[in-house]
Coordinates of N, CA, C and O in Angstrom, one line a residue:
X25 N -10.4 22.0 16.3 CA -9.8 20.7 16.1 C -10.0 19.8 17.3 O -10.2 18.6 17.5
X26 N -9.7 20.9 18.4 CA -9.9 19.7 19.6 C -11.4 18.9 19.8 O -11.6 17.7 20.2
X27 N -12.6 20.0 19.4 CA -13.8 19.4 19.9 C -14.2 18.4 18.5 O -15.3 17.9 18.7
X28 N -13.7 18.0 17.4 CA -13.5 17.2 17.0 C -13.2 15.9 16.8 O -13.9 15.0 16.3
X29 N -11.7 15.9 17.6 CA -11.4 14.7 18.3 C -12.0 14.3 19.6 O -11.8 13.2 20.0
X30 N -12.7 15.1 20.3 CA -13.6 14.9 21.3 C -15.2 14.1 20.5 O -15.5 13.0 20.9
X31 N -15.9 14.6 19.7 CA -16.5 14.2 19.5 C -16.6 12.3 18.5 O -17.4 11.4 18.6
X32 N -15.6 12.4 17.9 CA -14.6 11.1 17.3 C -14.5 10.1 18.4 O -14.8 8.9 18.3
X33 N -13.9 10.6 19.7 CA -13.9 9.5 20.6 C -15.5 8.8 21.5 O -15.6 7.7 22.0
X34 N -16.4 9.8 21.3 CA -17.4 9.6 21.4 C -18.8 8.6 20.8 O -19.9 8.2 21.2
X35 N -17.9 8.3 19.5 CA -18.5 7.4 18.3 C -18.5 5.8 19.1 O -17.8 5.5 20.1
X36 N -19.3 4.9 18.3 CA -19.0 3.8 19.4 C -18.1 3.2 18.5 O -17.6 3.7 17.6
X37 N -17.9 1.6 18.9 CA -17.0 0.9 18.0 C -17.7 -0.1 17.2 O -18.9 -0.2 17.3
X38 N -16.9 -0.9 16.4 CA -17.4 -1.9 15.9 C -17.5 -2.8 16.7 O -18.2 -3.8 16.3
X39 N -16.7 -3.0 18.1 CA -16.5 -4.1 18.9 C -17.9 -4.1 20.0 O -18.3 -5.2 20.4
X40 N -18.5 -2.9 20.2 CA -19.8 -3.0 20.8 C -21.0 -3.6 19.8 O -22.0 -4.1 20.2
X41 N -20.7 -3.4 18.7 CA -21.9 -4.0 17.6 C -21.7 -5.6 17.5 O -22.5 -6.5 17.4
X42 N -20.9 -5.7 17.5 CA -20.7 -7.4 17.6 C -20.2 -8.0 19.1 O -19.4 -8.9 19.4
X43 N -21.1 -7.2 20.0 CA -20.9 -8.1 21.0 C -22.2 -8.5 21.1 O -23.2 -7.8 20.8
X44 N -22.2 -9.9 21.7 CA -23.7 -10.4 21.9 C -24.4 -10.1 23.2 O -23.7 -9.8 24.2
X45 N -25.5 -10.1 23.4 CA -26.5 -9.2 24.5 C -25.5 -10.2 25.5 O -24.5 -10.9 25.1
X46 N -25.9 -10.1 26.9 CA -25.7 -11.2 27.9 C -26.8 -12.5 27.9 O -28.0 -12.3 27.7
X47 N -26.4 -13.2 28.0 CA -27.6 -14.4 28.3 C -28.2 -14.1 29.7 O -27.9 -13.6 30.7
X48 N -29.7 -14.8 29.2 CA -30.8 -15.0 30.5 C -30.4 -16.0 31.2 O -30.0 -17.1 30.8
X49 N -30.6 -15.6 32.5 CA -29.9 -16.3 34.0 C -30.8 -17.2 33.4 O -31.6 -17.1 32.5
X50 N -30.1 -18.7 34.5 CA -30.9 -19.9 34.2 C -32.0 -19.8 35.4 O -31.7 -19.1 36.4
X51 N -33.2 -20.4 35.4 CA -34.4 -20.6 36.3 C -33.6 -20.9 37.3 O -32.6 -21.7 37.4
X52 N -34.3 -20.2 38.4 CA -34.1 -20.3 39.8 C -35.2 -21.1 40.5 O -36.4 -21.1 40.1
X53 N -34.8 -21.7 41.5 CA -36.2 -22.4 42.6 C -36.5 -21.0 43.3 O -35.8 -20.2 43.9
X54 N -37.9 -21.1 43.0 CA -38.5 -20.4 44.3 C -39.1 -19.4 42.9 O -40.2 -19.0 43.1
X55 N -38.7 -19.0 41.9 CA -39.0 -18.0 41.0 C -40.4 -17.9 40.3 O -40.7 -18.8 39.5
X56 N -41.1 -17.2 40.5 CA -42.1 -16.8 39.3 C -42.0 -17.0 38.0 O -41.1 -16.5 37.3
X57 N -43.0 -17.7 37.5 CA -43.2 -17.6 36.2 C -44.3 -17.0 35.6 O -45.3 -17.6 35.9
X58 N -44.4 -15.9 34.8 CA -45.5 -14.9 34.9 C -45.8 -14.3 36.1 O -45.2 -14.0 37.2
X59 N -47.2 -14.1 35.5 CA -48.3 -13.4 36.5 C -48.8 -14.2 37.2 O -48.7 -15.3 36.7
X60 N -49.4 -14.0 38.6 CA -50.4 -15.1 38.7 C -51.6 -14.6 38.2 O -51.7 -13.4 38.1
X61 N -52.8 -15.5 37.7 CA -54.1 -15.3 36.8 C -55.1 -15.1 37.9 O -55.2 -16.0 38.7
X62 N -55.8 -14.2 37.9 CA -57.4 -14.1 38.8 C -57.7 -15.3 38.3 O -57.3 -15.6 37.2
X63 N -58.6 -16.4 39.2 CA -59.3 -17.8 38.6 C -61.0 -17.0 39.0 O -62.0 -16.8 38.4
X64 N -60.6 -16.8 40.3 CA -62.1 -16.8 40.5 C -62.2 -15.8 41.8 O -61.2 -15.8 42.5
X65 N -63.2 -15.2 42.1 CA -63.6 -14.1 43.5 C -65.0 -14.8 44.2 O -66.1 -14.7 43.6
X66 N -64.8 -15.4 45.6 CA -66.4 -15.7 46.2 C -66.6 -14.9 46.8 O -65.6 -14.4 47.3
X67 N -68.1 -14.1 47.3 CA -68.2 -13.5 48.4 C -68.4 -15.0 49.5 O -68.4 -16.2 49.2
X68 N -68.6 -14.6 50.7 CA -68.7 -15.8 51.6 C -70.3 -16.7 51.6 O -70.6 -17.9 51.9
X69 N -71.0 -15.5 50.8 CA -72.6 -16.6 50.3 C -72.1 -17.4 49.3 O -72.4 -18.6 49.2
X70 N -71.2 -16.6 48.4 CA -71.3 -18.1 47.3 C -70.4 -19.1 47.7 O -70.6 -20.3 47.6
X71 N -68.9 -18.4 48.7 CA -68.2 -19.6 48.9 C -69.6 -21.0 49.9 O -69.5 -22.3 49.8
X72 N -70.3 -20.5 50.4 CA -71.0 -21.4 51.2 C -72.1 -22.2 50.6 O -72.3 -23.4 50.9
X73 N -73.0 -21.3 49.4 CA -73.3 -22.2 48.4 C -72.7 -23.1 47.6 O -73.2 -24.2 47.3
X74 N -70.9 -22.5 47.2 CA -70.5 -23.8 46.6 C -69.9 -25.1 47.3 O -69.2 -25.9 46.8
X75 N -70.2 -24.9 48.3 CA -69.7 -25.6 49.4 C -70.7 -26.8 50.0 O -70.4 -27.8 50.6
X76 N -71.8 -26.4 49.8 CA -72.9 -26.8 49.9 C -73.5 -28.0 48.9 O -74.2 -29.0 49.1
X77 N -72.8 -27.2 47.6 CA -73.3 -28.1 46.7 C -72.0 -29.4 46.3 O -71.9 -30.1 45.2
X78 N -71.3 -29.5 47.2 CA -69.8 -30.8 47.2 C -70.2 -31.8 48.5 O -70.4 -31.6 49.7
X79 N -70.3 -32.8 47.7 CA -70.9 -34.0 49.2 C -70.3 -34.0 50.1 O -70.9 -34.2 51.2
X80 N -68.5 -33.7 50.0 CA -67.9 -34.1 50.9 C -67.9 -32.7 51.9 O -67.6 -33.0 53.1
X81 N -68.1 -31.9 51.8 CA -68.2 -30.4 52.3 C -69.0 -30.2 52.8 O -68.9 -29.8 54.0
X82 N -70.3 -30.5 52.2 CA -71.9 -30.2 52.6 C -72.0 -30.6 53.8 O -72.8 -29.7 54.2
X83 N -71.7 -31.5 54.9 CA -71.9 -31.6 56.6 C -71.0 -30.7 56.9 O -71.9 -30.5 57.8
X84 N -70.1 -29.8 57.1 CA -69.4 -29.0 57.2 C -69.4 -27.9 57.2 O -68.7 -27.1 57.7
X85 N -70.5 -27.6 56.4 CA -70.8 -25.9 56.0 C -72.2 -25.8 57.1 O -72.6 -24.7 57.3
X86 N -72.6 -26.5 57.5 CA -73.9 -26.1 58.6 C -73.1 -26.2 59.9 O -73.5 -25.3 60.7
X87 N -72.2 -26.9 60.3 CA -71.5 -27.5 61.2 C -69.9 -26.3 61.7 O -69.6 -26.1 62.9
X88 N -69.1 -25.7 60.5 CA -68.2 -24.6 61.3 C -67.9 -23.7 60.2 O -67.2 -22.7 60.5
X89 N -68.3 -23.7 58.7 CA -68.1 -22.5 57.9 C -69.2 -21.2 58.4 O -70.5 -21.1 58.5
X90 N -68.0 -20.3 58.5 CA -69.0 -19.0 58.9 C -68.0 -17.8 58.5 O -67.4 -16.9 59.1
X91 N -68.4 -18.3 57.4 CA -66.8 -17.5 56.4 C -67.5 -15.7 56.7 O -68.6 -15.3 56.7
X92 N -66.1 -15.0 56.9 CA -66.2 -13.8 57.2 C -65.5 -12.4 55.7 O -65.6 -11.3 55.4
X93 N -64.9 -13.3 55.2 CA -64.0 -12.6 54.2 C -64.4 -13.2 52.5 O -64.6 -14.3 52.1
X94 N -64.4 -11.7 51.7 CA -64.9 -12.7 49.9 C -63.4 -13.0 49.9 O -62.6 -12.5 50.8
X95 N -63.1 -13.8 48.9 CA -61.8 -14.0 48.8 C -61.2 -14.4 47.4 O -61.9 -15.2 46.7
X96 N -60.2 -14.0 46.9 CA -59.6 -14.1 45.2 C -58.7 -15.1 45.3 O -57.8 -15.2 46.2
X97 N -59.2 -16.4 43.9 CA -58.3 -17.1 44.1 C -57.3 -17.0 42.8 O -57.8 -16.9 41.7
X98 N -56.0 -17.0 43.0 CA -55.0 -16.9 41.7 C -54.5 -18.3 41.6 O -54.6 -19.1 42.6
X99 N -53.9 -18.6 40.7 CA -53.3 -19.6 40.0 C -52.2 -19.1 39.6 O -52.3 -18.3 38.7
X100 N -51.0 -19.4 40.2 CA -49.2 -19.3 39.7 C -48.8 -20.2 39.5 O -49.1 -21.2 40.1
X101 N -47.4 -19.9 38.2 CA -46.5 -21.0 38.1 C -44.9 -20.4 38.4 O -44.5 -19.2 38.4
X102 N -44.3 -21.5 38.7 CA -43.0 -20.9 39.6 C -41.9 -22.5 39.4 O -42.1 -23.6 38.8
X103 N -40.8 -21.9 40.0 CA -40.0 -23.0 39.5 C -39.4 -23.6 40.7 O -39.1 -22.9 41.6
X104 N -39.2 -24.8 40.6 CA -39.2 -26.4 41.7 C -38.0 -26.9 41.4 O -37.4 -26.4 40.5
X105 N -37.7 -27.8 42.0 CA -36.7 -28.5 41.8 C -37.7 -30.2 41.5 O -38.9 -30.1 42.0
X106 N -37.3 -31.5 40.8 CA -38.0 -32.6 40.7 C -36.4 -33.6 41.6 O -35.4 -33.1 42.2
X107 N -36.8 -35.0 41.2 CA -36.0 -35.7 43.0 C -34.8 -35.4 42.5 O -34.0 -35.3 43.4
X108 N -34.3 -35.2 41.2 CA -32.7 -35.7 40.8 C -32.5 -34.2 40.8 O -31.7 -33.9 39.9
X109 N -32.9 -33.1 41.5 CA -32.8 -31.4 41.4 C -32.4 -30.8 40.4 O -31.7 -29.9 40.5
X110 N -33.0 -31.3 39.1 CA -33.2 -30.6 37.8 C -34.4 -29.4 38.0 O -35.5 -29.9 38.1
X111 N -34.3 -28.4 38.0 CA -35.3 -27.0 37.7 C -36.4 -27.7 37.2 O -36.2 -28.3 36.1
X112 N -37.7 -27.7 37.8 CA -38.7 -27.8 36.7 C -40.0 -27.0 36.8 O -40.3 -26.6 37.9
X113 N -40.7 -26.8 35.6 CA -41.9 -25.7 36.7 C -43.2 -26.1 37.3 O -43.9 -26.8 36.6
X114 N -43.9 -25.9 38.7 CA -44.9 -26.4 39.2 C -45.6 -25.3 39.1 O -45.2 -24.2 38.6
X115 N -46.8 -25.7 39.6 CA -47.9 -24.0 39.9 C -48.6 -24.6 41.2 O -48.5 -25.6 41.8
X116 N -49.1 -23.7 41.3 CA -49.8 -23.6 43.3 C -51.1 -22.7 42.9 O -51.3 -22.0 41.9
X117 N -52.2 -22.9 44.1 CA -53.3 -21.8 44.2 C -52.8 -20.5 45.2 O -52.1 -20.7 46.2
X118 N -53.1 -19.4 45.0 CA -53.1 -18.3 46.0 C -54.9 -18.0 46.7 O -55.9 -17.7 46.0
X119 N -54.8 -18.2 47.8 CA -56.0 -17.7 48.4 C -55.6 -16.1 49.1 O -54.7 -15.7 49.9
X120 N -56.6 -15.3 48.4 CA -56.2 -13.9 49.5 C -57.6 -13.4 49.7 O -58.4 -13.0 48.8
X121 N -57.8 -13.3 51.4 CA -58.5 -12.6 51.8 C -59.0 -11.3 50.7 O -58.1 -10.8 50.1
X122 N -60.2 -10.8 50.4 CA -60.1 -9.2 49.9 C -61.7 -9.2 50.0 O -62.6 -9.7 49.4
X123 N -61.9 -8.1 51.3 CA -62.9 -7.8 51.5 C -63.0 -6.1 52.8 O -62.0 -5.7 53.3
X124 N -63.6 -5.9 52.8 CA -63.4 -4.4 53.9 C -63.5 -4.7 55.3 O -63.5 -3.7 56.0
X125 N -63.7 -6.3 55.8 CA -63.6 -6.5 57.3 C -62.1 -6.3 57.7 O -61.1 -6.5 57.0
X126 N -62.2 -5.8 59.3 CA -60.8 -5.7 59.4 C -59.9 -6.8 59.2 O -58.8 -6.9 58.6
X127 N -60.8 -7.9 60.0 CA -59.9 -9.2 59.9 C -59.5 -9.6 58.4 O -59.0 -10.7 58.1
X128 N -59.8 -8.6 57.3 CA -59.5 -9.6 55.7 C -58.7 -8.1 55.2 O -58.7 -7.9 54.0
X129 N -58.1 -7.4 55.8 CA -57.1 -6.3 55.4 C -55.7 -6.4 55.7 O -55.4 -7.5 56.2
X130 N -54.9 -5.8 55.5 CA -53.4 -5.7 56.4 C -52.7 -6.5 56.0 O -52.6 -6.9 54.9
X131 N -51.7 -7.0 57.6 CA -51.4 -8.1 57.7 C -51.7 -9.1 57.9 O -52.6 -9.3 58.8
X132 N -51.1 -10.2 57.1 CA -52.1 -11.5 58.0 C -51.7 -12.5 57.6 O -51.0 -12.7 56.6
X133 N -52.1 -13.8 58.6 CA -51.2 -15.1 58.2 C -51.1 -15.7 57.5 O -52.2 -15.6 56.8
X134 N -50.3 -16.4 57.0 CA -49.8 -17.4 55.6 C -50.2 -18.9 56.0 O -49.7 -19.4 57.0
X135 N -51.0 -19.5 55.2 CA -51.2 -21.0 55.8 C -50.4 -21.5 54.2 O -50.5 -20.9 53.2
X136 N -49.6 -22.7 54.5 CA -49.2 -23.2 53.2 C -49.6 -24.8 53.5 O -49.3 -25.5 54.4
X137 N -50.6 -25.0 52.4 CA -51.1 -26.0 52.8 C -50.4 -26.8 51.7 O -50.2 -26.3 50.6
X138 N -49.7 -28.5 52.0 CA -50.0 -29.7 51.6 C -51.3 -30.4 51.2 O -52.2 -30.7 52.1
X139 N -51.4 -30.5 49.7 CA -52.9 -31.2 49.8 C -52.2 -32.9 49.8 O -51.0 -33.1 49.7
X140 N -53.3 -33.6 49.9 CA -53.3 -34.9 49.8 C -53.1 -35.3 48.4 O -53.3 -34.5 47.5
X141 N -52.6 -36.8 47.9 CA -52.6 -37.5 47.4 C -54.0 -37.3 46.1 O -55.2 -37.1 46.3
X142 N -53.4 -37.6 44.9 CA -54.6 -36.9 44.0 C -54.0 -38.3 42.7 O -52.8 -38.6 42.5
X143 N -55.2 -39.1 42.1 CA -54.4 -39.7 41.4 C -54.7 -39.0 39.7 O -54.5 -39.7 38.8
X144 N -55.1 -37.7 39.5 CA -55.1 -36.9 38.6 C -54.5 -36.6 38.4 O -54.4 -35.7 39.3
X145 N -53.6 -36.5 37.4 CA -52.5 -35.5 36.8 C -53.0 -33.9 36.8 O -52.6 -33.0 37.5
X146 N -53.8 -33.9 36.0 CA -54.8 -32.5 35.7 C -55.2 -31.8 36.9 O -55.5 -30.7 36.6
X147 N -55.4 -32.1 38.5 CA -55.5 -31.7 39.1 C -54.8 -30.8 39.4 O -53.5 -30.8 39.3
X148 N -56.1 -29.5 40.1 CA -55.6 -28.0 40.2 C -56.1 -27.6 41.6 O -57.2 -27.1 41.4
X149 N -55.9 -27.6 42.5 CA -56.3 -27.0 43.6 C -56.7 -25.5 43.2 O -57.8 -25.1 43.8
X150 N -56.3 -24.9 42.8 CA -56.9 -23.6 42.5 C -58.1 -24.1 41.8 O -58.2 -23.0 41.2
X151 N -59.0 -24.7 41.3 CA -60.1 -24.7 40.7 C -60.8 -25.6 41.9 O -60.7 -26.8 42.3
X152 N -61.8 -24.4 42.6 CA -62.6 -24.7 43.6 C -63.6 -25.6 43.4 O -63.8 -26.6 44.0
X153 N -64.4 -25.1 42.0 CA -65.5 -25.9 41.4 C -65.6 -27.3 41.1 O -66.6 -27.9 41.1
X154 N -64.0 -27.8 40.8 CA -63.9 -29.2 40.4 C -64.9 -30.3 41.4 O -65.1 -29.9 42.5
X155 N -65.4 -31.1 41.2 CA -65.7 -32.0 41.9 C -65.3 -32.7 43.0 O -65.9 -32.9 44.1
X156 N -64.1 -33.1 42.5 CA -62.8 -33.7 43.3 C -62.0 -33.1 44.5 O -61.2 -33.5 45.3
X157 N -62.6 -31.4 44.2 CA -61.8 -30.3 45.0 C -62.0 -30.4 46.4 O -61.3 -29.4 46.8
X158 N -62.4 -30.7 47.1 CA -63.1 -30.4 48.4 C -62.0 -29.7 49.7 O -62.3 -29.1 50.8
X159 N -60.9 -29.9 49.2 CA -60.0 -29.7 49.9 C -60.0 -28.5 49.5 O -60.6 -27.7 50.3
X160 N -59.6 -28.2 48.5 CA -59.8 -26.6 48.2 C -61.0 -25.4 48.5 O -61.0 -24.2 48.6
X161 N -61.9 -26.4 48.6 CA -63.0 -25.9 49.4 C -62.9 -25.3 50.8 O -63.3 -24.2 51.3
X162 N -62.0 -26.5 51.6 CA -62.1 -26.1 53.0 C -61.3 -25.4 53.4 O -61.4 -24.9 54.5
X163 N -60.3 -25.4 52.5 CA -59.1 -24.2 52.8 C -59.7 -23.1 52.9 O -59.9 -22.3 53.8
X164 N -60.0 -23.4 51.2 CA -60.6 -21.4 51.1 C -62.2 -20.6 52.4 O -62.6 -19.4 52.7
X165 N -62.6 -21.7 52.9 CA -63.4 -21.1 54.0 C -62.8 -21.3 55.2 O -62.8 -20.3 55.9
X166 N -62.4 -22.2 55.7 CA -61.6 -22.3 56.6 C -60.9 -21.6 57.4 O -61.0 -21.4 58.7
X167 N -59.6 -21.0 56.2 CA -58.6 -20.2 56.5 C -58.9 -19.1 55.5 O -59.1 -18.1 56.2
X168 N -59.0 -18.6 53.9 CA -58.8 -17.7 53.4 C -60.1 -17.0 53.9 O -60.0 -15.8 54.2
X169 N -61.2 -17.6 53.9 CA -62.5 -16.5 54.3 C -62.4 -16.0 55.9 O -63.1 -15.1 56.2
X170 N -61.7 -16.4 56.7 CA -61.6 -16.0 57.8 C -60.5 -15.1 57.9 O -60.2 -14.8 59.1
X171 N -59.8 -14.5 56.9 CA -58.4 -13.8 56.9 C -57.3 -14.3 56.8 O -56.3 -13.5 56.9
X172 N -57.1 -15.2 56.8 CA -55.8 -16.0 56.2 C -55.5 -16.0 54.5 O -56.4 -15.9 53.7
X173 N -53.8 -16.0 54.1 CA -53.4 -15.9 53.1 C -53.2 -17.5 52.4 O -52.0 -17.8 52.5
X174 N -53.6 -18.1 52.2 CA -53.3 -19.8 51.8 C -52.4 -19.7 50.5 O -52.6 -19.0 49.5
X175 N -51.4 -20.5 50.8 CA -50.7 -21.0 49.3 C -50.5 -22.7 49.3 O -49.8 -23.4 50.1
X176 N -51.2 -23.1 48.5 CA -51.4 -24.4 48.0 C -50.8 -25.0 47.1 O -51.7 -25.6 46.6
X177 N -49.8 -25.3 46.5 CA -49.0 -26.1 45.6 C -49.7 -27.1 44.9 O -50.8 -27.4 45.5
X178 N -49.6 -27.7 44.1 CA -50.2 -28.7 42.9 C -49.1 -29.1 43.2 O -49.5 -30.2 43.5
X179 N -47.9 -29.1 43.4 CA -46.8 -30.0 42.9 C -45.8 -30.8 42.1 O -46.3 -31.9 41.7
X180 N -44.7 -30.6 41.6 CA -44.5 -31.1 40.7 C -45.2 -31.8 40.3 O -46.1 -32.1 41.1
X181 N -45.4 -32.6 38.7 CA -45.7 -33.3 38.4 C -47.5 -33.6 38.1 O -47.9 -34.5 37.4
X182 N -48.4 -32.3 38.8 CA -49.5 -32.1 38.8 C -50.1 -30.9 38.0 O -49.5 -29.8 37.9
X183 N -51.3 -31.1 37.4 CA -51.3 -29.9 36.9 C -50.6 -29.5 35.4 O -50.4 -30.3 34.5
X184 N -50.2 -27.5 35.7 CA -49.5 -27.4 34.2 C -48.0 -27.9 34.3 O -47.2 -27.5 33.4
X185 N -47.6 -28.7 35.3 CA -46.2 -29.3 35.3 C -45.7 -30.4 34.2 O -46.2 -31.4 33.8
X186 N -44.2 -29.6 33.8 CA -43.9 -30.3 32.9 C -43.2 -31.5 33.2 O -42.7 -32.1 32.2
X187 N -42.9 -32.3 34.6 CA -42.6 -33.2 34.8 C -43.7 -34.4 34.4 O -44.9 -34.2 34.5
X188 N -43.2 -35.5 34.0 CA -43.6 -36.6 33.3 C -44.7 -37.6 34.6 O -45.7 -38.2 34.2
X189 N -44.3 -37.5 35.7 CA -45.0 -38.2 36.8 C -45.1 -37.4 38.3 O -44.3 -36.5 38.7
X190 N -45.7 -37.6 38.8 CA -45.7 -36.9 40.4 C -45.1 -38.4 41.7 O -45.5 -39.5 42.1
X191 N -43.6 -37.3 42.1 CA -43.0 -38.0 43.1 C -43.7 -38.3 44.5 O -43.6 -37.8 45.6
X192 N -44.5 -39.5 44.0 CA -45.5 -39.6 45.3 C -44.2 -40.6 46.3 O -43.2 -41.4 46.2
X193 N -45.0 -39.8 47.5 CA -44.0 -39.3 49.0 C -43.0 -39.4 49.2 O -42.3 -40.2 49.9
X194 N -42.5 -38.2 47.9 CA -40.3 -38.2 48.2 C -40.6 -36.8 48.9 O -41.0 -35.9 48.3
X195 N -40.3 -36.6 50.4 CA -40.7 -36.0 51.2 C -39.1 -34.9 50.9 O -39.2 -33.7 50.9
X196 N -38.4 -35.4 50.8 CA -37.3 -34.0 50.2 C -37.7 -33.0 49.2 O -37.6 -31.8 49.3
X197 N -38.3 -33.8 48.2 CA -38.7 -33.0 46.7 C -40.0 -31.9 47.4 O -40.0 -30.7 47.5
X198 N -41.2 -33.1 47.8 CA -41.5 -31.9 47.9 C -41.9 -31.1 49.0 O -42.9 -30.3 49.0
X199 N -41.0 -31.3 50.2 CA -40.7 -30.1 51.0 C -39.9 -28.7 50.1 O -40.2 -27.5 50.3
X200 N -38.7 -29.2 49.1 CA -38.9 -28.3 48.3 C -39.6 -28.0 47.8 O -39.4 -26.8 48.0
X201 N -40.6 -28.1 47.2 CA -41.8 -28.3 46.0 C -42.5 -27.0 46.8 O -42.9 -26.1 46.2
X202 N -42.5 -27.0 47.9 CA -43.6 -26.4 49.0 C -42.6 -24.9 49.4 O -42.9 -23.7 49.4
X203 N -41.6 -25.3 49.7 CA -40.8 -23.6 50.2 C -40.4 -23.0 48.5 O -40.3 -21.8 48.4
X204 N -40.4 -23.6 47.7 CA -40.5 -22.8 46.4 C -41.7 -22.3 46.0 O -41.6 -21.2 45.3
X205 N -43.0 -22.8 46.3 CA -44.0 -21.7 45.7 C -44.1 -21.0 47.1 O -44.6 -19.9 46.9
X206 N -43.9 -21.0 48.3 CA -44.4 -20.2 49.2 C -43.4 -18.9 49.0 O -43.8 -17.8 49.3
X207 N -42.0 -19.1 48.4 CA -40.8 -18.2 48.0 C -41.3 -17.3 46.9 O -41.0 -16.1 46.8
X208 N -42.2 -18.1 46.0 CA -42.8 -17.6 44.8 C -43.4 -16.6 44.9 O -43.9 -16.1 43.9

């Protein structure tokens, strides 16, 4: 009889079946969204060929690229704040060293770069190849082929962002905009 009522108390209730799961936290700044995506891997020949072949680059690569590291670039999306600090989501480029020189292993430094003024919505700093990219060019030889870790922001408003316009130079937003993907 007793292991009976032992096992009776064991049963669940009807009050756990009708309780509802917990809700999903609301989006945080600074958060991940997904994965980041492989976009593309250069060794330091092709970063230099494709560097080569961008006008604005092309005096520059005879002149101080002498890229030492191949390097992977990813594409993330993460969550920002826009000017009135409603959550919204931006994405950024990741540059990472990955190659077997010492200088492209370990630890190693974080450059978070500000790009310039872009009047393309569609614009993606992680897409090296673009025409328009040159900046992305010089980062990624610059700093990620020499062993540096680059995180580049798109910025609200740019790219896969669902904000409507890009807060050109509200220097609050996006100083946020910038410690949220480097958080990311």
């Amino acid at each position: 009889p007793l292991v009976v009522l032992l096992l009776c108390a064991c049963g669940s209730s009807d009050d756990d079946e009708n309780t509802p799961p917990d809700p999903e936290p609301p989006p945080q700044r600074g958060e991940l969204i997904g994965a980041p995506a492989l976009v593309a891997s250069y060794s330091p020949d092709e970063l230099l060929a494709l560097a080569s072949s961008n006008d604005v680059t092309q005096l520059l690569v005879e002149e101080i690229l002498t890229p030492d590291c191949s390097i992977d670039v990813y594409h993330f999306e993460y969550q920002t704040v826009d000017p009135a600090g409603d959550i919204t989501p931006a994405s950024a480029a990741l540059m990472v060293p990955n190659d077997s020189a010492t200088s492209c292993q370990g630890e190693r430094p974080i450059v978070l770069y500000a790009h310039g003024t872009n009047t393309n919505k569609a614009f993606n700093i992680a897409n090296l190849e673009a025409s328009d990219n040159s900046e992305a060019l010089l980062m990624a030889g610059v700093f990620a082929a020499e062993g540096y870790i680059v995180v580049a922001p798109n910025y609200a408003g740019y790219d896969t962002s669902t904000l409507g316009y890009h807060p050109y130079l509200n220097g609050d937003q996006q100083s946020k905009d910038m410690i949220d993907a480097l958080t990311a």
